mmCIF file of C-alpha atoms in Angstrom:
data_model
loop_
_atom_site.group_PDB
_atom_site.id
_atom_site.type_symbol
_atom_site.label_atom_id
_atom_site.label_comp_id
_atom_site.label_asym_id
_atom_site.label_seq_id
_atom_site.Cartn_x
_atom_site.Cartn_y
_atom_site.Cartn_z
ATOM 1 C CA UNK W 1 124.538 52.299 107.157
ATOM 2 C CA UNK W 2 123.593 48.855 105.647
ATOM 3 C CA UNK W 3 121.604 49.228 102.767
ATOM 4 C CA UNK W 4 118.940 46.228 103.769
ATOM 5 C CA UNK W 5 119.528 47.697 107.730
ATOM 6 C CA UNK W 6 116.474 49.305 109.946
ATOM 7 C CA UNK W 7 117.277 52.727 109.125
ATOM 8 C CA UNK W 8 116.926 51.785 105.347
ATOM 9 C CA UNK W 9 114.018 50.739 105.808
ATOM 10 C CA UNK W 10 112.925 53.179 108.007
ATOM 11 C CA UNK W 11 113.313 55.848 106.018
ATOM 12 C CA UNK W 12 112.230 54.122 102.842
ATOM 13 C CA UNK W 13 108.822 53.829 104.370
ATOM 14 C CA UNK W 14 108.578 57.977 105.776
ATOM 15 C CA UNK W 15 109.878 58.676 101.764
ATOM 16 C CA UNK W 16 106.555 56.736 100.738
ATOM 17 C CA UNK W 17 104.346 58.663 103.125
ATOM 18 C CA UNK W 18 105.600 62.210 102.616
ATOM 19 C CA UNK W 19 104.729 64.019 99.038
ATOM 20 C CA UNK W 20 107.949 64.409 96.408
ATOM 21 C CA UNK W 21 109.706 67.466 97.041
ATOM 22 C CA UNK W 22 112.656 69.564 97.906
ATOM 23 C CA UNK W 23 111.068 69.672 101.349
ATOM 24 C CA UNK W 24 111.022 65.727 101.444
ATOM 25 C CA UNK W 25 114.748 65.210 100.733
ATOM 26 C CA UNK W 26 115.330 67.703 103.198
ATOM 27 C CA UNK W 27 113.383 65.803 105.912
ATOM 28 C CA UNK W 28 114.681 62.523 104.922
ATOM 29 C CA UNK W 29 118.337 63.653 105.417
ATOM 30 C CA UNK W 30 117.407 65.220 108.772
ATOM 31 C CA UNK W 31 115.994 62.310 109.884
ATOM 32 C CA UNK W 32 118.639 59.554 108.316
ATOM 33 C CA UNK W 33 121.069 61.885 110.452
ATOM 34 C CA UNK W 34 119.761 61.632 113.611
ATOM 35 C CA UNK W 35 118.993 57.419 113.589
ATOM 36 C CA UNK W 36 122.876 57.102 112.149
ATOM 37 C CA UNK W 37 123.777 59.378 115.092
ATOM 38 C CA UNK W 38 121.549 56.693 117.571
ATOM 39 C CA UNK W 39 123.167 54.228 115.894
ATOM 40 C CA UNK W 40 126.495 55.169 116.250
ATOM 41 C CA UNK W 41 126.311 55.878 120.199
ATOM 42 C CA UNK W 42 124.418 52.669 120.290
ATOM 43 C CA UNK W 43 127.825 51.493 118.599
ATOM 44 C CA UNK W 44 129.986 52.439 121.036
ATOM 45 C CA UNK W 45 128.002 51.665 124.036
ATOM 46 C CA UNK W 46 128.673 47.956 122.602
ATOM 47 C CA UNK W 47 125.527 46.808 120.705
ATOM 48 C CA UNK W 48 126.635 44.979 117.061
ATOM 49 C CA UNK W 49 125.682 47.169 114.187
ATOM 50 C CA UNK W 50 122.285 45.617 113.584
ATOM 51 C CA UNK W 51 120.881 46.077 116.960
ATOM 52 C CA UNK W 52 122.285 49.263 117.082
ATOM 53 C CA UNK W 53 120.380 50.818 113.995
ATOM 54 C CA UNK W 54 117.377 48.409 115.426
ATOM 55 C CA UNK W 55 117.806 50.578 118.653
ATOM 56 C CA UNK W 56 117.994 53.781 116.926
ATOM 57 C CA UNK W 57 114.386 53.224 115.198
ATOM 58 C CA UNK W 58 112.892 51.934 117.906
ATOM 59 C CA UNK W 59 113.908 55.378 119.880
ATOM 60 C CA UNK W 60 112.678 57.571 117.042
ATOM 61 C CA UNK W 61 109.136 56.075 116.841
ATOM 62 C CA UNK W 62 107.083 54.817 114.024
ATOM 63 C CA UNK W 63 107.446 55.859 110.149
ATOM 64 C CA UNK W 64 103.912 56.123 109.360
ATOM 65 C CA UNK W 65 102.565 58.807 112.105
ATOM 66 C CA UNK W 66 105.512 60.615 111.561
ATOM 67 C CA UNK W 67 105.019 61.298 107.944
ATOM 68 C CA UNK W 68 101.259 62.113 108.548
ATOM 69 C CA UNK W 69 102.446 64.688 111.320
ATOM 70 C CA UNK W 70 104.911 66.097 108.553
ATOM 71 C CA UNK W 71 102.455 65.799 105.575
ATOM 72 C CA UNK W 72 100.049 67.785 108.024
ATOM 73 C CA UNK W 73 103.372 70.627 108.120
ATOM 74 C CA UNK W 74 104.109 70.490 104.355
ATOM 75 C CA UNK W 75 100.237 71.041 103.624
ATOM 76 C CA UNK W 76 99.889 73.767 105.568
ATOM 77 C CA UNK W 77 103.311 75.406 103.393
ATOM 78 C CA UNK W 78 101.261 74.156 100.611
ATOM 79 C CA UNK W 79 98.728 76.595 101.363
ATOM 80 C CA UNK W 80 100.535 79.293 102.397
ATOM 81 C CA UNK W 81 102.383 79.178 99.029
ATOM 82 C CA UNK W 82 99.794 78.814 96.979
ATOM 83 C CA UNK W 83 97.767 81.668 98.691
ATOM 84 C CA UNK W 84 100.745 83.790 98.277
ATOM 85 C CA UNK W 85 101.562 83.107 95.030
ATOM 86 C CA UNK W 86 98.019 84.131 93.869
ATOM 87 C CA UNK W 87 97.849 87.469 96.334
ATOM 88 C CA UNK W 88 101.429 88.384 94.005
ATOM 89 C CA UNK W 89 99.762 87.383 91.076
ATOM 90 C CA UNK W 90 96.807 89.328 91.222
ATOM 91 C CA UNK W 91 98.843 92.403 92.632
ATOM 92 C CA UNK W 92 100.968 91.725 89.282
ATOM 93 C CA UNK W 93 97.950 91.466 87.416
ATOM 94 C CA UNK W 94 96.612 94.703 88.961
ATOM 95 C CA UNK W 95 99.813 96.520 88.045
ATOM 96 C CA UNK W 96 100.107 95.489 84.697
ATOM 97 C CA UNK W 97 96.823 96.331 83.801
ATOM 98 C CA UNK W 98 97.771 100.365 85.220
ATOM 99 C CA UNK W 99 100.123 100.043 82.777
ATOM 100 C CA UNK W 100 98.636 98.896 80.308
ATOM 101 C CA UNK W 101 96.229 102.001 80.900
ATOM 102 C CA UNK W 102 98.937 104.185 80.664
ATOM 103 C CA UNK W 103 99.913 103.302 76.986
ATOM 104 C CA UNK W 104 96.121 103.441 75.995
ATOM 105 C CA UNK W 105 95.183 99.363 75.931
ATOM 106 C CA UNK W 106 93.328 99.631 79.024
ATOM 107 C CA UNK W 107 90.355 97.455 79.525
ATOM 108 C CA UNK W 108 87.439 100.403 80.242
ATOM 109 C CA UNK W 109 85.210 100.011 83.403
ATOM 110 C CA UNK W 110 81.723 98.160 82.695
ATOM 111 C CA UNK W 111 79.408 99.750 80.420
ATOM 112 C CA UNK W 112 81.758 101.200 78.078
ATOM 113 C CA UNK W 113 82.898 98.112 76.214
ATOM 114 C CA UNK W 114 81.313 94.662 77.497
ATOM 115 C CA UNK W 115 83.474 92.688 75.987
ATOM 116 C CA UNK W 116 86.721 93.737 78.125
ATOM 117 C CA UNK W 117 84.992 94.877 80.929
ATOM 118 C CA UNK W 118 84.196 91.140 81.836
ATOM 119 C CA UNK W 119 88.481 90.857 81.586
ATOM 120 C CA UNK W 120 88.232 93.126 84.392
ATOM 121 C CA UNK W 121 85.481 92.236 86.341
ATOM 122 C CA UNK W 122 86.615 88.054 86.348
ATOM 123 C CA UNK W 123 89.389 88.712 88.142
ATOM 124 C CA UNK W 124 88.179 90.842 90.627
ATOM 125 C CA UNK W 125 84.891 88.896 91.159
ATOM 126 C CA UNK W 126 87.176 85.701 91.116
ATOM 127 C CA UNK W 127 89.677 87.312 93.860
ATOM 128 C CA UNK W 128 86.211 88.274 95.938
ATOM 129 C CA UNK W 129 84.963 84.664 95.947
ATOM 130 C CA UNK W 130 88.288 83.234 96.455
ATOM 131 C CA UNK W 131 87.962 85.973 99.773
ATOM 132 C CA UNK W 132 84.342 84.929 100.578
ATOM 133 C CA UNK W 133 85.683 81.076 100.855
ATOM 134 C CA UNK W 134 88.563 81.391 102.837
ATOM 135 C CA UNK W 135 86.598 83.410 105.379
ATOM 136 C CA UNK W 136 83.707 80.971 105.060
ATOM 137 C CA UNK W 137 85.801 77.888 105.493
ATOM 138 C CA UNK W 138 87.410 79.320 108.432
ATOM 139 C CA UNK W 139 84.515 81.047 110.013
ATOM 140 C CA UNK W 140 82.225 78.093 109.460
ATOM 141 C CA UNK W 141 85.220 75.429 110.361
ATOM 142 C CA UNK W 142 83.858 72.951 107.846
ATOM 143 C CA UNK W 143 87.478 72.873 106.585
ATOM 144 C CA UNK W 144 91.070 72.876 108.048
ATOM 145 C CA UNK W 145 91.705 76.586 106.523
ATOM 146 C CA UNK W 146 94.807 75.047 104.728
ATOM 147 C CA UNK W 147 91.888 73.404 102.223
ATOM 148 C CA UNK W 148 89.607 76.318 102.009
ATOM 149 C CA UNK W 149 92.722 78.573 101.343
ATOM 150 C CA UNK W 150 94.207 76.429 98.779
ATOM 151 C CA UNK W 151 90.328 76.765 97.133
ATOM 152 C CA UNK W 152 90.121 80.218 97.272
ATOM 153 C CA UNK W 153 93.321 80.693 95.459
ATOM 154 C CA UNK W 154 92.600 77.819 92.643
ATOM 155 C CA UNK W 155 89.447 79.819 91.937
ATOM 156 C CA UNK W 156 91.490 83.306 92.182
ATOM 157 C CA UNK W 157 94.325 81.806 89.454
ATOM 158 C CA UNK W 158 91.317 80.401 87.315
ATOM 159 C CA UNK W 159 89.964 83.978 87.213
ATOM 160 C CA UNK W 160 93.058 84.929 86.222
ATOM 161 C CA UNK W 161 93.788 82.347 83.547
ATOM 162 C CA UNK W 162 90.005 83.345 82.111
ATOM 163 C CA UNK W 163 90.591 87.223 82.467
ATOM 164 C CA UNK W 164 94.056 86.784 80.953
ATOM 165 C CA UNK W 165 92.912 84.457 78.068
ATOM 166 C CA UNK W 166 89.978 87.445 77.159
ATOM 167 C CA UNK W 167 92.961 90.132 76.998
ATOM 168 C CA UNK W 168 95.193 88.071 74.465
ATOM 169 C CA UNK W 169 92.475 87.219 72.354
ATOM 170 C CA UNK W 170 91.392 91.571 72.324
ATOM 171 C CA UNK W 171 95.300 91.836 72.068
ATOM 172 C CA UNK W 172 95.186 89.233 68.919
ATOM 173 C CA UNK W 173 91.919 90.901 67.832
ATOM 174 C CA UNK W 174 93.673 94.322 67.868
ATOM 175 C CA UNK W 175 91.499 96.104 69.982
ATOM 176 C CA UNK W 176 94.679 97.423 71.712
ATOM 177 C CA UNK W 177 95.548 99.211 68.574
ATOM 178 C CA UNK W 178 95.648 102.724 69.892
ATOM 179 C CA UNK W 179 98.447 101.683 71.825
ATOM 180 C CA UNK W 180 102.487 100.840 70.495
ATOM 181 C CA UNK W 181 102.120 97.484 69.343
ATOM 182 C CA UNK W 182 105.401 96.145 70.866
ATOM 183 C CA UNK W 183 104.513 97.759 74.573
ATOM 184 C CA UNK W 184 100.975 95.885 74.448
ATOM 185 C CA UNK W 185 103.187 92.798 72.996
ATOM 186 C CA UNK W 186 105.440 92.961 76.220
ATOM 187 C CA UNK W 187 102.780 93.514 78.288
ATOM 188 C CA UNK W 188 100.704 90.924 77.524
ATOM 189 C CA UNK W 189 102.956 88.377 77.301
ATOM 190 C CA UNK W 190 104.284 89.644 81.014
ATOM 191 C CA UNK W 191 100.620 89.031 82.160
ATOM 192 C CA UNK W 192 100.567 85.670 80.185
ATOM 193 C CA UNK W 193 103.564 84.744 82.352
ATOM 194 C CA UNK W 194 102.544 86.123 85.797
ATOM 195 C CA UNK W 195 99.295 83.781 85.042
ATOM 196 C CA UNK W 196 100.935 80.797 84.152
ATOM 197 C CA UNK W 197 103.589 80.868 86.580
ATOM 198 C CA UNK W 198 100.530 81.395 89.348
ATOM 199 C CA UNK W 199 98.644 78.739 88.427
ATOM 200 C CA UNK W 200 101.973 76.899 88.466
ATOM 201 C CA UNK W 201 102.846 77.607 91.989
ATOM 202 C CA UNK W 202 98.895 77.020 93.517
ATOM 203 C CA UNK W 203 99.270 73.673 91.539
ATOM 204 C CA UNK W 204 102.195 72.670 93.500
ATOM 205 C CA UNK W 205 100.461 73.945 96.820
ATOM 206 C CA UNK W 206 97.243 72.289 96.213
ATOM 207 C CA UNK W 207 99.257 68.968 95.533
ATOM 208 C CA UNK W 208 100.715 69.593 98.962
ATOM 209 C CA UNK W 209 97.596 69.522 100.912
ATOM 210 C CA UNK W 210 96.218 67.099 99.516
ATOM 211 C CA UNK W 211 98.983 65.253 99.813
ATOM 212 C CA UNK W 212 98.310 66.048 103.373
ATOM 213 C CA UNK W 213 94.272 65.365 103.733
ATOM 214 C CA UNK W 214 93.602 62.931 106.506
ATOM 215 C CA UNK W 215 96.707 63.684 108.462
ATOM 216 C CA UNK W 216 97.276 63.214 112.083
ATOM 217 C CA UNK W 217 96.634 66.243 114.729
ATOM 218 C CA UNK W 218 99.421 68.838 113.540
ATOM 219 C CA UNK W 219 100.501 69.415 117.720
ATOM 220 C CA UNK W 220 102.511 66.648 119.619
ATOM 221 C CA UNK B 1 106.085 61.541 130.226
ATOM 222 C CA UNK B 2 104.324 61.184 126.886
ATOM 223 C CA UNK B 3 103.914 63.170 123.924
ATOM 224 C CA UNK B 4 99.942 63.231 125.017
ATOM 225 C CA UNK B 5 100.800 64.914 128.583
ATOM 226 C CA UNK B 6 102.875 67.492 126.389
ATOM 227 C CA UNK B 7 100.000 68.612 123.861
ATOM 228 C CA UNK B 8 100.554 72.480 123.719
ATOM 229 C CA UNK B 9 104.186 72.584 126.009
ATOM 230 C CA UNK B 10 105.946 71.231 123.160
ATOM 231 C CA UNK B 11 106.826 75.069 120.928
ATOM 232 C CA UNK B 12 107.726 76.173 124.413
ATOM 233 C CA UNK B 13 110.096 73.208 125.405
ATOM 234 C CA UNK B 14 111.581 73.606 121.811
ATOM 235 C CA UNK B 15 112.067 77.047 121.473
ATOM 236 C CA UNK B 16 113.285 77.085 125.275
ATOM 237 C CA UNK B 17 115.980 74.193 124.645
ATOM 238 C CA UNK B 18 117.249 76.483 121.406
ATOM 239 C CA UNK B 19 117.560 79.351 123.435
ATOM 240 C CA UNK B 20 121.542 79.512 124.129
ATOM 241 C CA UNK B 21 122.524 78.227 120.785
ATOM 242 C CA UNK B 22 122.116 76.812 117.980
ATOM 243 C CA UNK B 23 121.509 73.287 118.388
ATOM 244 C CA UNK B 24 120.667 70.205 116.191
ATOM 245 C CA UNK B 25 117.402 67.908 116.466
ATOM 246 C CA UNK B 26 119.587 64.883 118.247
ATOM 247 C CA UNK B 27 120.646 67.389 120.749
ATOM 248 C CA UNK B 28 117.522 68.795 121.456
ATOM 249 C CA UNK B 29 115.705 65.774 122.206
ATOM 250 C CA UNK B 30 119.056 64.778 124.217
ATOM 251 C CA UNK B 31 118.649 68.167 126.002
ATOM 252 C CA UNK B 32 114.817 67.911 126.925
ATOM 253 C CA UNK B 33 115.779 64.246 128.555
ATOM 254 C CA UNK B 34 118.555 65.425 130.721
ATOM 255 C CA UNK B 35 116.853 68.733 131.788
ATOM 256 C CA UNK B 36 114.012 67.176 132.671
ATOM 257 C CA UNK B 37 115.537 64.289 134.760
ATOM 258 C CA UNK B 38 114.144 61.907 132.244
ATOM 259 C CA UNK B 39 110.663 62.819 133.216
ATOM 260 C CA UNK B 40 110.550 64.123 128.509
ATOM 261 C CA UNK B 41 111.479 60.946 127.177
ATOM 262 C CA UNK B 42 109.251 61.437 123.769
ATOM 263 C CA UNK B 43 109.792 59.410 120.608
ATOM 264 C CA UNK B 44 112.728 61.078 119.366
ATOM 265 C CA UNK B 45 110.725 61.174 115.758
ATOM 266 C CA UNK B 46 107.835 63.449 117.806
ATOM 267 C CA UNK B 47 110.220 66.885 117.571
ATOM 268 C CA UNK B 48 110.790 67.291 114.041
ATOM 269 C CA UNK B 49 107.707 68.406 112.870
ATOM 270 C CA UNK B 50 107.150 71.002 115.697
ATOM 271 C CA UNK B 51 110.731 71.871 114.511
ATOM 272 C CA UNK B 52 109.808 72.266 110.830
ATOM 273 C CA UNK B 53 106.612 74.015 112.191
ATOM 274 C CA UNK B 54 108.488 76.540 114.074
ATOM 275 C CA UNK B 55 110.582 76.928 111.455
ATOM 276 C CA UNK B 56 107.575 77.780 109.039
ATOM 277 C CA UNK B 57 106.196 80.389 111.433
ATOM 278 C CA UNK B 58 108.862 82.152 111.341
ATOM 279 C CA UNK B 59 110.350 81.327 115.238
ATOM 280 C CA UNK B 60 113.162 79.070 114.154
ATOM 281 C CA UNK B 61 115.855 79.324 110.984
ATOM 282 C CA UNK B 62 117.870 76.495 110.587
ATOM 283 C CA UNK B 63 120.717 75.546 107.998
ATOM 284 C CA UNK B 64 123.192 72.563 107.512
ATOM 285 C CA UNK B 65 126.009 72.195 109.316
ATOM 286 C CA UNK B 66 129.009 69.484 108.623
ATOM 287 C CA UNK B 67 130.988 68.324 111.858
ATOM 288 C CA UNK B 68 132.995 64.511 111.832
ATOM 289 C CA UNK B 69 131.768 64.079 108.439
ATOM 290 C CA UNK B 70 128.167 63.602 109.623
ATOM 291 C CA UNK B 71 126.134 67.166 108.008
ATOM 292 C CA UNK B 72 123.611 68.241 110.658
ATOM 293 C CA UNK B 73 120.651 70.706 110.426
ATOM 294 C CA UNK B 74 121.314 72.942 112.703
ATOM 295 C CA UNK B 75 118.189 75.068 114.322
ATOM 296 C CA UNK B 76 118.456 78.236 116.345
ATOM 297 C CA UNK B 77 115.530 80.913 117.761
ATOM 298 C CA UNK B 78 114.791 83.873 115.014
ATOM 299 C CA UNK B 79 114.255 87.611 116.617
ATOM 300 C CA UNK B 80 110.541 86.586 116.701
ATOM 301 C CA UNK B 81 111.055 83.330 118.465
ATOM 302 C CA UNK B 82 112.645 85.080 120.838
ATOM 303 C CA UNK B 83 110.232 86.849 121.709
ATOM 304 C CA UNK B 84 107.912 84.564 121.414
ATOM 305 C CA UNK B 85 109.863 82.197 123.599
ATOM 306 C CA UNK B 86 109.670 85.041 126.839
ATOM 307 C CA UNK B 87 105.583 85.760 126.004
ATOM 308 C CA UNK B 88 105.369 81.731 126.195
ATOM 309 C CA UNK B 89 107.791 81.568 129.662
ATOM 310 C CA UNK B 90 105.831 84.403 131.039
ATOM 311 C CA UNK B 91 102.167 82.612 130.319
ATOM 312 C CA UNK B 92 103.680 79.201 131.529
ATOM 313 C CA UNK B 93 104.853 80.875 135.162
ATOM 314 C CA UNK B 94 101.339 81.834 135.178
ATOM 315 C CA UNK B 95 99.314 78.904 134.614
ATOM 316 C CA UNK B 96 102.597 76.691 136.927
ATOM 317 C CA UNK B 97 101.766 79.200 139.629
ATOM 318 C CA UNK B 98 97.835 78.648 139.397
ATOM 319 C CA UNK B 99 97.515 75.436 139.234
ATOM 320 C CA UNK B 100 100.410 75.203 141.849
ATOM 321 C CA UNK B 101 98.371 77.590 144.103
ATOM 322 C CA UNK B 102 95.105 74.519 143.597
ATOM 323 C CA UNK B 103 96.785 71.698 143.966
ATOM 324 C CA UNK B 104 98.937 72.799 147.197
ATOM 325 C CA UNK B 105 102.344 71.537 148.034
ATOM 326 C CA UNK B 106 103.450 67.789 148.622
ATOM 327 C CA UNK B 107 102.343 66.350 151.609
#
């Protein structure tokens, strides 16, 4: 392949229309496979090299649909990641706060102690309105659910950044103290982790989709 | 026929033309046009993303695959797109026979 030929080109302008990513390099090797293998059979059937890449892309369609069709694909993995990553991350929340109750540094249900009962009770209310919107988005169909997902688990992972922030500053604030110091040190630092590495992954997701806002009709 | 004419055959078509093998995206779209006499002749660009799609969903695994020094991704039906493959073959008979049974045979 010529590097000033059509398929060059061709794929130069699907690599501007598709979002960076593993995903992308992935789709622009597929497709660079498939126009050299045109190409080639063009090749032998006796067209000169230019025509026959010319041929090739003409075959395959147009760049620009098909990297709306495939932005459409990647947001909807965009969601689907995200929305899993924060499901694990509130399950890993969940579990490290039984075992943080185990060792005694348990945040107490409302009413005991305010203070750590609204640790609690953000992530929980944030995983119920994260819930409420991907049912409402979907029910209502004001948005393609891959948007409305991708919502509801931005607004799960900030309950979790705000319910984890309150927990290191009781941890800091030693309101843990009945409990070892270095298990409550491990522990928080695990939930620290689980948070960031959440809102990590719905980042990447949510830069997906809307990477992929305004894309074609996902169904050929 | 067009991609338009298509609109909801196209999983079916795929996961059908994946069905004895594994098989790569050039051959698939090469398979479609010679099965179908020609009548399939999409934009060859059209089956990726319904491949990727599939792929997604859990119907299709795919990996790469090096043959003549050219790699290839090669794409082949998962337990579940197998099955989904004979629920989609058994609702297509169906709807062929219905609106077969409407339309009458070729004068």
């Amino acid at each position: 392949m010529s590097n000033d030929g059509a398929i060059a080109a061709y794929l130069d302008e699907l690599r501007r229309g598709l979002p960076a990513g593993l995903r992308r390099r992935r789709i622009l090797a597929e497709v660079g496979s498939h126009l050299e293998e045109g190409a080639e059979r063009e090749r032998s059937a006796g067209l000169p090299p230019r025509e026959a890449e010319r041929v090739a892309v003409a075959r395959f369609g147009p760049a620009e649909p098909l990297a709306r069709r495939f932005a459409a694909e990647l947001a909807d993995d965009g969601a689907r990641s995200a929305t899993g990553a924060a499901a694990m991350a509130l399950a890993g929340i969940l579990l490290l706060w039984i075992a943080m109750s185990q060792v005694g540094a348990a945040a107490p249900w409302p009413g005991e102690r305010s203070s750590i009962a609204a640790e609690v009770w953000a992530t929980w209310l944030g995983f119920g309105v994260a819930l409420m919107a991907i049912g409402l988005g979907a029910a209502l169909g004001r948005f393609r659910l891959p948007r409305s997902a991708v919502a509801a688990a931005a607004v799960a992972v900030l309950a979790m950044g705000v319910s984890t922030v309150a927990c290191a500053r009781m941890a800091l604030a030693s309101e843990y103290a009945s409990a070892p110091m270095h298990t409550v040190v491990t522990l928080v630092t695990l939930r620290v982790a689980v948070t960031v590495a959440a809102i990590v992954a719905v980042a990447r997701g949510a830069r997906r989709v809307v990477a992929g806002l305004g894309a074609s009709p996902r169904r050929a | 026929m067009k991609g338009e004419a298509l609109k909801g055959h196209l999983d079916l078509l795929l996961l059908a033309a994946v069905q004895e093998g594994p098989s790569h995206g050039y051959a698939i779209i090469e398979s479609l046009r010679s099965r179908s006499n020609g009548a399939f002749d999409l934009p060859e660009g059209t089956v990726y993303p319904a491949l990727h799609r599939l792929e997604s969903a859990g119907l299709l695994a795919s990996r790469w695959a090096e043959r003549g020094g050219r790699k290839r991704r090669l794409y082949r039906l998962t337990p579940r797109g197998r099955s989904a493959l004979q629920r989609q073959q058994a609702d297509w008979r169906r709807f062929a026979q219905g609106v077969q049974a409407v339309v009458g045979p070729e004068s």
